[in-house]
mmCIF file of C-alpha atoms in Angstrom:
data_model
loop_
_atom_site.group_PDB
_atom_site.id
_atom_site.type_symbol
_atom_site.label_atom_id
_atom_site.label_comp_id
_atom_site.label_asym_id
_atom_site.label_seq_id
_atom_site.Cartn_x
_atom_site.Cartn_y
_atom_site.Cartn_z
ATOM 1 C CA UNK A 1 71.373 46.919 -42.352
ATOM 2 C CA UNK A 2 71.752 47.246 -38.282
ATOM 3 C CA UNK A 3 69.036 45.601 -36.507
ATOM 4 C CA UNK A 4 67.119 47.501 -33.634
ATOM 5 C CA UNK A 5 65.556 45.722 -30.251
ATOM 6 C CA UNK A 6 62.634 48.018 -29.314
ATOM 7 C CA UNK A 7 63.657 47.692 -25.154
ATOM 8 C CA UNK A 8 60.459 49.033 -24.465
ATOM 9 C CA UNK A 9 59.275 45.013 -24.457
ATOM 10 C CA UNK A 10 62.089 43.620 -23.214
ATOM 11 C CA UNK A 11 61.672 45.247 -19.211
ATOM 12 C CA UNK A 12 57.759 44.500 -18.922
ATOM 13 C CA UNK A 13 58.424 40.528 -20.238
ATOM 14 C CA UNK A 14 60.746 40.425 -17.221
ATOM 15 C CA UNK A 15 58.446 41.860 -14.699
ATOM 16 C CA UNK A 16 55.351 40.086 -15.738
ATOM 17 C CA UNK A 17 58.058 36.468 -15.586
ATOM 18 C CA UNK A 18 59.340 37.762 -11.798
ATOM 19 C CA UNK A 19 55.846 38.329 -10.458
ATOM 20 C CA UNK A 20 54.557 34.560 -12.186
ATOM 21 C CA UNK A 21 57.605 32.988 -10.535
ATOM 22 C CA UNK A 22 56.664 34.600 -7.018
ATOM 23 C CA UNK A 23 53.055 33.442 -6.946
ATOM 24 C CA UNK A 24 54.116 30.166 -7.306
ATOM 25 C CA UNK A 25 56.411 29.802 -4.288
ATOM 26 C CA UNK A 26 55.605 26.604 -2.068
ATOM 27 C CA UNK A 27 55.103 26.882 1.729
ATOM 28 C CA UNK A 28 57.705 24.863 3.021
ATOM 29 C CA UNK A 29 58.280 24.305 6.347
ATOM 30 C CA UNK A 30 61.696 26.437 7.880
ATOM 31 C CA UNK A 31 64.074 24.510 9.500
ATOM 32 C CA UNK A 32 68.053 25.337 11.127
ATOM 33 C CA UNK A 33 70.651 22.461 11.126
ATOM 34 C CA UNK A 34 71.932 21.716 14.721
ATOM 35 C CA UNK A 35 75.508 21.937 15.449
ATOM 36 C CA UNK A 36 77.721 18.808 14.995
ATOM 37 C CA UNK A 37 78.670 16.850 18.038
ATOM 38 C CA UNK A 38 80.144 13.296 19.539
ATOM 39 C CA UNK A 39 82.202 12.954 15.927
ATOM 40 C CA UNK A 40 83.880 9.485 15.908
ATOM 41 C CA UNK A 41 85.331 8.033 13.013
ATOM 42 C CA UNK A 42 81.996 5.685 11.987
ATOM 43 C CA UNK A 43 79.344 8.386 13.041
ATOM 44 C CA UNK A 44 78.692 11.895 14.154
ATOM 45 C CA UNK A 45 75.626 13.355 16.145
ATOM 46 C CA UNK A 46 73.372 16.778 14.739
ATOM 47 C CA UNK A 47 69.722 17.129 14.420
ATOM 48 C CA UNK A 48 67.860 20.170 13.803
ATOM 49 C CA UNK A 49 65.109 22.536 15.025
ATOM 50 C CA UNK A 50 61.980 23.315 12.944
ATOM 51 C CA UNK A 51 60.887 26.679 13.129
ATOM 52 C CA UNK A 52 57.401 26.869 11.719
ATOM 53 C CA UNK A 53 55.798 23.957 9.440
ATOM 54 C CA UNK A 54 55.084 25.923 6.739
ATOM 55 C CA UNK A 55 51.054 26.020 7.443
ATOM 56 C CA UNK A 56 50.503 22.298 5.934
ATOM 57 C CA UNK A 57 51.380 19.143 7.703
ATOM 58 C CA UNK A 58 55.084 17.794 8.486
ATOM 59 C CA UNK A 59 55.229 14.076 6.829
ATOM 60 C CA UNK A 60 59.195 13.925 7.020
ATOM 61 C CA UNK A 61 62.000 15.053 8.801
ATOM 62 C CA UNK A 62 65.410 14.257 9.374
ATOM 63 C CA UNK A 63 69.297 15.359 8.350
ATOM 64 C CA UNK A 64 71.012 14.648 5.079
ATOM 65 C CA UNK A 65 74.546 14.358 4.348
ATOM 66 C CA UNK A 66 77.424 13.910 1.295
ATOM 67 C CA UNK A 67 80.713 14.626 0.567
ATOM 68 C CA UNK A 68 79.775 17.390 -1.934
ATOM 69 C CA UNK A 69 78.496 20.781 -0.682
ATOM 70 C CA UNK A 70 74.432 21.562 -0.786
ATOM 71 C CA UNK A 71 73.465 17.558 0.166
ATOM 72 C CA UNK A 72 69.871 16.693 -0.315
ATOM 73 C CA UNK A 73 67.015 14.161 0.524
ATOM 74 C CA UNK A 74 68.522 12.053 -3.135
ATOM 75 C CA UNK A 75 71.766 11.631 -1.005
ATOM 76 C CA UNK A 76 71.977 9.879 2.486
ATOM 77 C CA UNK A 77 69.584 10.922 4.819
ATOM 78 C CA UNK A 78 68.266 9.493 8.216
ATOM 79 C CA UNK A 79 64.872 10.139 9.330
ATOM 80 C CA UNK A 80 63.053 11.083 12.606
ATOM 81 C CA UNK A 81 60.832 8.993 14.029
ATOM 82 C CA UNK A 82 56.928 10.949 13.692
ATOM 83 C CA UNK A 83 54.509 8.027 14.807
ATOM 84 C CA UNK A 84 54.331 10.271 18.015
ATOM 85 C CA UNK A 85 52.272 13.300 15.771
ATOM 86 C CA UNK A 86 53.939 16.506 14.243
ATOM 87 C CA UNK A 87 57.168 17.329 15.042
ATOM 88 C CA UNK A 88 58.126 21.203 15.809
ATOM 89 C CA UNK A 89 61.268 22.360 17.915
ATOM 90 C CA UNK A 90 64.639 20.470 18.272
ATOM 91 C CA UNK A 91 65.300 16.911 17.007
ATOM 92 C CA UNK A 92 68.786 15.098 17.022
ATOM 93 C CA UNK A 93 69.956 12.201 14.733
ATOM 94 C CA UNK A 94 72.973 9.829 14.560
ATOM 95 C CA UNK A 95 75.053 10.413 11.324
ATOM 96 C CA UNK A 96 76.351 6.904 10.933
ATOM 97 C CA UNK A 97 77.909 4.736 8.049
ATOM 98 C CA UNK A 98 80.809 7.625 7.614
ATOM 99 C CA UNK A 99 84.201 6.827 6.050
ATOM 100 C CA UNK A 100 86.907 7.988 8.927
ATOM 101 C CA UNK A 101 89.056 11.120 8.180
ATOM 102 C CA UNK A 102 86.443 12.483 5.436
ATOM 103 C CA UNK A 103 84.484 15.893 5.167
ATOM 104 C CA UNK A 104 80.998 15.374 5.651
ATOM 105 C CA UNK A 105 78.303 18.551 4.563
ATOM 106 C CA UNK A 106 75.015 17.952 6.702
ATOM 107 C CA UNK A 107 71.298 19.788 6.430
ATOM 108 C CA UNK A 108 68.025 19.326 8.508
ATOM 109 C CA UNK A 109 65.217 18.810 6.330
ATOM 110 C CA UNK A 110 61.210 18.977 6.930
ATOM 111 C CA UNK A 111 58.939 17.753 4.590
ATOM 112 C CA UNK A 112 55.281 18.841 4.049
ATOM 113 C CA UNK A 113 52.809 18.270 1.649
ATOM 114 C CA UNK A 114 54.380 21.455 -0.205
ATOM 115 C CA UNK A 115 57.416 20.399 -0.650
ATOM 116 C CA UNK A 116 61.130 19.800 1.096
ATOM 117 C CA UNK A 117 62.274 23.082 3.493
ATOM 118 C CA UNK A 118 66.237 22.965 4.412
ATOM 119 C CA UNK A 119 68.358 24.400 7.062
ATOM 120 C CA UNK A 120 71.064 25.901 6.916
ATOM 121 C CA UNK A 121 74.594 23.412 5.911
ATOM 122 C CA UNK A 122 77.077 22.558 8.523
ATOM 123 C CA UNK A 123 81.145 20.852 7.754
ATOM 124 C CA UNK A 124 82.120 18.266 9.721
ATOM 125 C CA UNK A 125 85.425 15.713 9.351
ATOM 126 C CA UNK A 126 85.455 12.494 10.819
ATOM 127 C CA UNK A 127 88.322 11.310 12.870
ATOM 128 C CA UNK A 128 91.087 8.898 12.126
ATOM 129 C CA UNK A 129 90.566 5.336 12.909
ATOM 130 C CA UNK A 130 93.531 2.943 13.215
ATOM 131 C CA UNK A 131 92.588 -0.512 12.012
ATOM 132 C CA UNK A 132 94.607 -3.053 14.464
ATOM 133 C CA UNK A 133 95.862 -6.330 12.676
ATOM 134 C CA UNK A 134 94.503 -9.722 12.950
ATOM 135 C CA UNK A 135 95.420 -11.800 16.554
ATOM 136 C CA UNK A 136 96.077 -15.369 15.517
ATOM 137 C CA UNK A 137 96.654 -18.013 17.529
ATOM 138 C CA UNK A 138 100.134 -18.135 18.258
ATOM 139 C CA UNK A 139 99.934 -22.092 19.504
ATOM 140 C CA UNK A 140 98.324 -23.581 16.644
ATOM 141 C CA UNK A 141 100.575 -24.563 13.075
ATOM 142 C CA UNK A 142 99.051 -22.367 10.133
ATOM 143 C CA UNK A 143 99.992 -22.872 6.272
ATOM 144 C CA UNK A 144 99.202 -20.277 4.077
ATOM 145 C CA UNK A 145 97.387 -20.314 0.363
ATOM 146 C CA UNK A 146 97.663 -17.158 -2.190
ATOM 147 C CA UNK A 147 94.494 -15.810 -4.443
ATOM 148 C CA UNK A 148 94.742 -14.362 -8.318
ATOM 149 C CA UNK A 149 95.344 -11.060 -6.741
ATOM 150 C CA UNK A 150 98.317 -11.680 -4.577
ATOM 151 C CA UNK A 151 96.778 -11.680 -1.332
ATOM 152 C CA UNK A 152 98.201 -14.359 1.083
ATOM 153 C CA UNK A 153 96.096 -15.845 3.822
ATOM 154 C CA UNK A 154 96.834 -18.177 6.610
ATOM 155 C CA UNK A 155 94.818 -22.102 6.706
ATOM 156 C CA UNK A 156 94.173 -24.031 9.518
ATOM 157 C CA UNK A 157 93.484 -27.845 10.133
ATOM 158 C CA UNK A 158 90.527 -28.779 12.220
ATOM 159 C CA UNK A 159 89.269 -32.257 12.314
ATOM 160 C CA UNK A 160 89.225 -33.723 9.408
ATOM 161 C CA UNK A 161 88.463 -30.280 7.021
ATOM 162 C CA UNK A 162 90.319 -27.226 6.509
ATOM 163 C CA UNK A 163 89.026 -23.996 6.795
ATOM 164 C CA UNK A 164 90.661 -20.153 5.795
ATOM 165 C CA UNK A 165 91.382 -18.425 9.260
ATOM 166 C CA UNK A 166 91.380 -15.046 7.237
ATOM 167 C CA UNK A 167 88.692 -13.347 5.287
ATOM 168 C CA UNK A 168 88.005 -13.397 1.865
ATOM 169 C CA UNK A 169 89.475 -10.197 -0.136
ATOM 170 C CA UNK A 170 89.707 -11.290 -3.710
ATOM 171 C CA UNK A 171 88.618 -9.068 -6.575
ATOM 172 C CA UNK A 172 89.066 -12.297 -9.142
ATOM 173 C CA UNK A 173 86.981 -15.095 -9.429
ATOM 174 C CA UNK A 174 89.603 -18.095 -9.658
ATOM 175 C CA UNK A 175 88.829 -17.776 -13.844
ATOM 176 C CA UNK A 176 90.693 -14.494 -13.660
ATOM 177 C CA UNK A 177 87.755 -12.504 -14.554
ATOM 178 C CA UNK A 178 86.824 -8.991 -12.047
ATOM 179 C CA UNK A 179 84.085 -8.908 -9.482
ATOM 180 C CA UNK A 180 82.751 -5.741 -9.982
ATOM 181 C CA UNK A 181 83.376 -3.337 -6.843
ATOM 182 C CA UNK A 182 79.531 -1.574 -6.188
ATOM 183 C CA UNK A 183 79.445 1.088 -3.638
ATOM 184 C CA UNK A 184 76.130 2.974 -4.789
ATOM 185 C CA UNK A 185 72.967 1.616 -2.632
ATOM 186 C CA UNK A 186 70.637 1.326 -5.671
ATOM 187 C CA UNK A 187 72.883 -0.686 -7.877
ATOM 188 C CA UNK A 188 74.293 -3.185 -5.129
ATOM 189 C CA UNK A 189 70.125 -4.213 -3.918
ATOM 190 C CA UNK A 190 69.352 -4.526 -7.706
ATOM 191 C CA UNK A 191 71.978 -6.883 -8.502
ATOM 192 C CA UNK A 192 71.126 -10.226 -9.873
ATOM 193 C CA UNK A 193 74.803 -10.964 -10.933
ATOM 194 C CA UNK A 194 77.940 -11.172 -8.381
ATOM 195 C CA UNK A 195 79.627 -8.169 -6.594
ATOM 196 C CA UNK A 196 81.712 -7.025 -3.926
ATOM 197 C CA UNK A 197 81.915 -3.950 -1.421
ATOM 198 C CA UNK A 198 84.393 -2.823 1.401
ATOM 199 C CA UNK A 199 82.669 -1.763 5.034
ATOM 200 C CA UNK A 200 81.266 1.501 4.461
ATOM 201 C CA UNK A 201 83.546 1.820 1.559
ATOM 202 C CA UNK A 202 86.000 2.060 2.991
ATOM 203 C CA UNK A 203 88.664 -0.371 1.417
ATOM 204 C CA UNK A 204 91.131 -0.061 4.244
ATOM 205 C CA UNK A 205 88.984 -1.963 6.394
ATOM 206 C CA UNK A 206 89.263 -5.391 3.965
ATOM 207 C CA UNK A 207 92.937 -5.132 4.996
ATOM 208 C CA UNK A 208 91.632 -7.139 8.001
ATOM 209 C CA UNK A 209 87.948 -7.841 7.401
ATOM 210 C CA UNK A 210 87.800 -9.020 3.999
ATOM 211 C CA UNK A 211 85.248 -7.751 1.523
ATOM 212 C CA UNK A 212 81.956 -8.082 1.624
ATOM 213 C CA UNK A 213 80.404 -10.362 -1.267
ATOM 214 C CA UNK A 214 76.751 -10.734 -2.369
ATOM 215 C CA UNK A 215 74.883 -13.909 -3.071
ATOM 216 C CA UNK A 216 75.279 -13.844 -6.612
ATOM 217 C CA UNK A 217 79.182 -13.946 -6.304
ATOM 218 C CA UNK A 218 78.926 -16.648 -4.109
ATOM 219 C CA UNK A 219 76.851 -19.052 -6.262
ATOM 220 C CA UNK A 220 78.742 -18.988 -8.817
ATOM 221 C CA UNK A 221 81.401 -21.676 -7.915
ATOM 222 C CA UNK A 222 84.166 -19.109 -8.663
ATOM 223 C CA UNK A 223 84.710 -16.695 -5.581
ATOM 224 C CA UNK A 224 87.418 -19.167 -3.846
ATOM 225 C CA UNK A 225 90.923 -19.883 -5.073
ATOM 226 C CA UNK A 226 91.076 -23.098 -6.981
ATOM 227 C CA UNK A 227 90.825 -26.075 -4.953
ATOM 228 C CA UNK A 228 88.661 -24.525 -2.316
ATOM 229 C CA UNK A 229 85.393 -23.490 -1.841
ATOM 230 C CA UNK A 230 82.194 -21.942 0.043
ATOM 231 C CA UNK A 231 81.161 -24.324 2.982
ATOM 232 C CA UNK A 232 77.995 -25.896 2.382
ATOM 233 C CA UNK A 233 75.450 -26.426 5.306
ATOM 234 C CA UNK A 234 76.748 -30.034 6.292
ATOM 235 C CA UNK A 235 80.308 -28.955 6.274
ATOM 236 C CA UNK A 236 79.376 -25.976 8.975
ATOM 237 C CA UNK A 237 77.701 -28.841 10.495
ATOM 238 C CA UNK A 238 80.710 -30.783 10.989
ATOM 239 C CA UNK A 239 83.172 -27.917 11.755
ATOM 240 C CA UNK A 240 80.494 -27.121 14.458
ATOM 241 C CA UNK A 241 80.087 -30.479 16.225
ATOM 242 C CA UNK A 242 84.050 -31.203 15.868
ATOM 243 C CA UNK A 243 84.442 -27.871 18.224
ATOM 244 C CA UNK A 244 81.476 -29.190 21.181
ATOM 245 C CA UNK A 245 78.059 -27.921 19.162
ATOM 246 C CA UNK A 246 76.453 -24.449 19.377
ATOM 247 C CA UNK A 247 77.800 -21.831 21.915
ATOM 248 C CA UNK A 248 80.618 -23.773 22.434
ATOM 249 C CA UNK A 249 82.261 -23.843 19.180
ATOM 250 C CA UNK A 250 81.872 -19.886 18.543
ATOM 251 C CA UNK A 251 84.061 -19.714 21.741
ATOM 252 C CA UNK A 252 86.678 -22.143 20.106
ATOM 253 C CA UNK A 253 86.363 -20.399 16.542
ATOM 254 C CA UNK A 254 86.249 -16.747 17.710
ATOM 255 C CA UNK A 255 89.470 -13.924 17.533
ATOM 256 C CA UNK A 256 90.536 -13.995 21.212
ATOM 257 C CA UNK A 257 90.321 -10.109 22.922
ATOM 258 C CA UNK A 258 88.835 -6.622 22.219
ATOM 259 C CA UNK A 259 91.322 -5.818 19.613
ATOM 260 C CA UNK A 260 88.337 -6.312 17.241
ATOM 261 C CA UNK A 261 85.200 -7.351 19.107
ATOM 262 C CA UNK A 262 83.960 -4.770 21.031
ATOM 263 C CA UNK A 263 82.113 -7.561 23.637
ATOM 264 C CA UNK A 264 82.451 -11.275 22.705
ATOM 265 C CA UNK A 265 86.238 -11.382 21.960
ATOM 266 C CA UNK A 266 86.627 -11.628 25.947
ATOM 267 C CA UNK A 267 84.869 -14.989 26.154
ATOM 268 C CA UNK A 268 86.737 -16.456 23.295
ATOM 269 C CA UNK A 269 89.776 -18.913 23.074
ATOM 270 C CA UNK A 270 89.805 -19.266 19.335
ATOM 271 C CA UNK A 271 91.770 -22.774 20.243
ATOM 272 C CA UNK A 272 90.817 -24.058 16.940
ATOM 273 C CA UNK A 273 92.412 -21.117 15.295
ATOM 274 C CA UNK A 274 89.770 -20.099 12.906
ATOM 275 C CA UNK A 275 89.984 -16.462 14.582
ATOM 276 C CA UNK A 276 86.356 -15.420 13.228
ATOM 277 C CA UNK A 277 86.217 -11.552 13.492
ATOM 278 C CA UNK A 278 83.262 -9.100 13.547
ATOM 279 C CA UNK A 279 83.625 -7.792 9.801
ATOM 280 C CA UNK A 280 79.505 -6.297 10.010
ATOM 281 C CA UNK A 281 77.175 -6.824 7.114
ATOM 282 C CA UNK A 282 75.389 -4.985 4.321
ATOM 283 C CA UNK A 283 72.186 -6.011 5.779
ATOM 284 C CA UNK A 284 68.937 -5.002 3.819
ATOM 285 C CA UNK A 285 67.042 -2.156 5.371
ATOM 286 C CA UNK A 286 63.635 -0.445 5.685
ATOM 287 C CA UNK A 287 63.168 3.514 6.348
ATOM 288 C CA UNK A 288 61.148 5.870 4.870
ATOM 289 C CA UNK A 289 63.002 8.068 2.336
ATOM 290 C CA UNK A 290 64.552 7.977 -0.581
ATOM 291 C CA UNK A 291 67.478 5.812 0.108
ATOM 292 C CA UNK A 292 65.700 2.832 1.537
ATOM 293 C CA UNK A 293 68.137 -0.306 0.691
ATOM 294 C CA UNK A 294 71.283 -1.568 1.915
ATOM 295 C CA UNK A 295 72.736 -0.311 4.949
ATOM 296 C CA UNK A 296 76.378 -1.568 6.561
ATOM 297 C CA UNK A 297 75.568 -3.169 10.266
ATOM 298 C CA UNK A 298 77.274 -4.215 13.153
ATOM 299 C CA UNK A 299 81.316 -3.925 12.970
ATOM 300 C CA UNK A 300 82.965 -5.037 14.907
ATOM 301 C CA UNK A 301 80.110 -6.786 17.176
ATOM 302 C CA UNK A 302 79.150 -9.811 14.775
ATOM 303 C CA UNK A 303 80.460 -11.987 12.165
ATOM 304 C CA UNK A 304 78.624 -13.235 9.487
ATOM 305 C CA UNK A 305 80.036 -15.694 7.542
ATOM 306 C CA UNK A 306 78.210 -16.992 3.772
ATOM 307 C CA UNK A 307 77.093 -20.607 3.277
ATOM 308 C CA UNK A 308 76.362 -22.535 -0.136
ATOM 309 C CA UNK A 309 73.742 -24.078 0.863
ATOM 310 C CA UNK A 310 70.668 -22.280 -0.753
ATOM 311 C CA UNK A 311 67.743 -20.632 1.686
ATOM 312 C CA UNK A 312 70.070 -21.481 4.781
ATOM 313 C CA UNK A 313 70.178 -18.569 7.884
ATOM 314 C CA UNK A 314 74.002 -17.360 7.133
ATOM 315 C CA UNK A 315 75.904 -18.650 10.090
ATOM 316 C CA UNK A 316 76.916 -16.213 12.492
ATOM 317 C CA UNK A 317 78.693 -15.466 15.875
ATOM 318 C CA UNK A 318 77.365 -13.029 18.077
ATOM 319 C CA UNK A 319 77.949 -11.580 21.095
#
């Protein structure tokens, strides 16, 4: 037998649905995405311009960004600065920690007690960045070791020790087993076990820089190729007062030039031939939002470089 739908309930179950949906509506506040500006390889400047705060108080604002279309606050964000009261009109923000030659979608956001308001989403593409290779020392003898991956590096002799004059950029721990590669924010600050990440990830930059490791790979007694190791704090010690102490001996160890190092490499020699090189860090960070964690810091202006000793300040040369 044919069954029958009676439409004369269908059409009032929709209405009476439309006009619960509308009552419910949050007052959010309006907001319209600035225009994208200075766009380097690394970082890009917008902002945005609330309109009206949506009759409730603004607790957040800021611009958000992805490489998928429609970004949100759950994806990177940066936030404005509101200790100074409530924020209405134009506000501008550095996009930063952007992989060069990569489409970027961007939206202002406002935040108010109701909820999240967006503006409207703007395209951007980073520019091309050209990644110059290392400048040894051309007057000092280097030999060379290989890791489980292929990778060759030049050694130098100074004192009594020798040292790597490259960067670490193993994905093998000298057992043959993987370091995992973690690029997602909330995975790498909840590690407790050993991992690795590229600058921004960004893997063309550990052509020259190296990876970046974590703690947990470093403890281990594995990350080196076999026969070496990370430097504990009385070897650093040593290296250090070999080159003249403090001050001195980042002048001795240091890449010479601006090839690299957007300030220091001018006062350097790099004599000893270590040719230390301002690979950045993933350096914890705190920001209200909902991407508070690890954020990458300070390429090409410092080098950070990991010690075995437990608890120890990671040695460093700075500008």
């Amino acid at each position: 037998m044919k069954k029958t739908i009676n439409t004369r309930f269908v059409v009032p179950i929709i209405v009476l649905q439309f006009l619960f949906t509308s009552c419910i509506l949050k007052d959010v506040p309006t907001v319209r995405t600035s225009s994208i500006t200075e766009i380097e390889a690394l970082q890009a400047k917008t902002g945005g311009d609330i309109k009206r705060d949506g009759n409730s108080k603004i607790t957040e604002a800021g611009v958000c960004w992805s490489i998928q279309n429609r970004p949100s606050i759950y994806d990177s964000i940066v936030v404005v600065d509101l200790s100074g009261g409530q924020i209405l009109g134009d506000f501008y923000a550095h996009v930063t920690q952007l992989q060069p030659k990569t489409k970027y979608f961007v939206k202002a956001f406002a935040t108010n007690d109701e909820g999240t308001g967006y503006g409207n989403e703007v395209s951007f593409t980073t520019s091309e960045m050209e990644i110059a290779s290392i400048n040894f020392n051309p007057s000092v003898n280097y030999e060379n070791i290989t890791d489980l991956d292929g990778n060759i590096y030049k050694t130098i002799n100074i004192g009594t020790q020798v040292w790597m004059a490259e960067n670490l950029k193993t994905t093998k721990y000298c057992d043959g087993s993987l370091i995992p590669n973690i690029t997602n924010t909330n995975q790498w600050k909840n590690l407790s076990t050993g991992a690795y990440c590229d600058y921004v990830n960004y893997s063309k930059f550990s052509d020259v820089y190296g990876h970046l490791y974590n703690w947990y790979s470093v403890n281990n007694g594995k990350l080196c190729p076999a026969g070496w190791h990370v430097p504990c704090e009385s070897e650093w010690d040593l290296l250090i007062d070999y080159l003249g102490g403090e001050g001195i001996a980042a002048v001795k160890l240091t890449e010479y030039g601006k090839i690299h190092w957007d300030i220091f490499g001018t006062a350097a020699t790099n004599e000893s031939g270590f040719t230390a090189l301002p690979g950045g860090i993933r350096n914890m960070l705190s920001f209200f939002g909902a991407n508070a964690g690890y954020t990458f810091e300070e390429l090409n202006l410092s080098c950070y470089l990991w010690t075995s000793t437990p608890d120890l300040e990671i040695p460093g040369f700075y500008p």
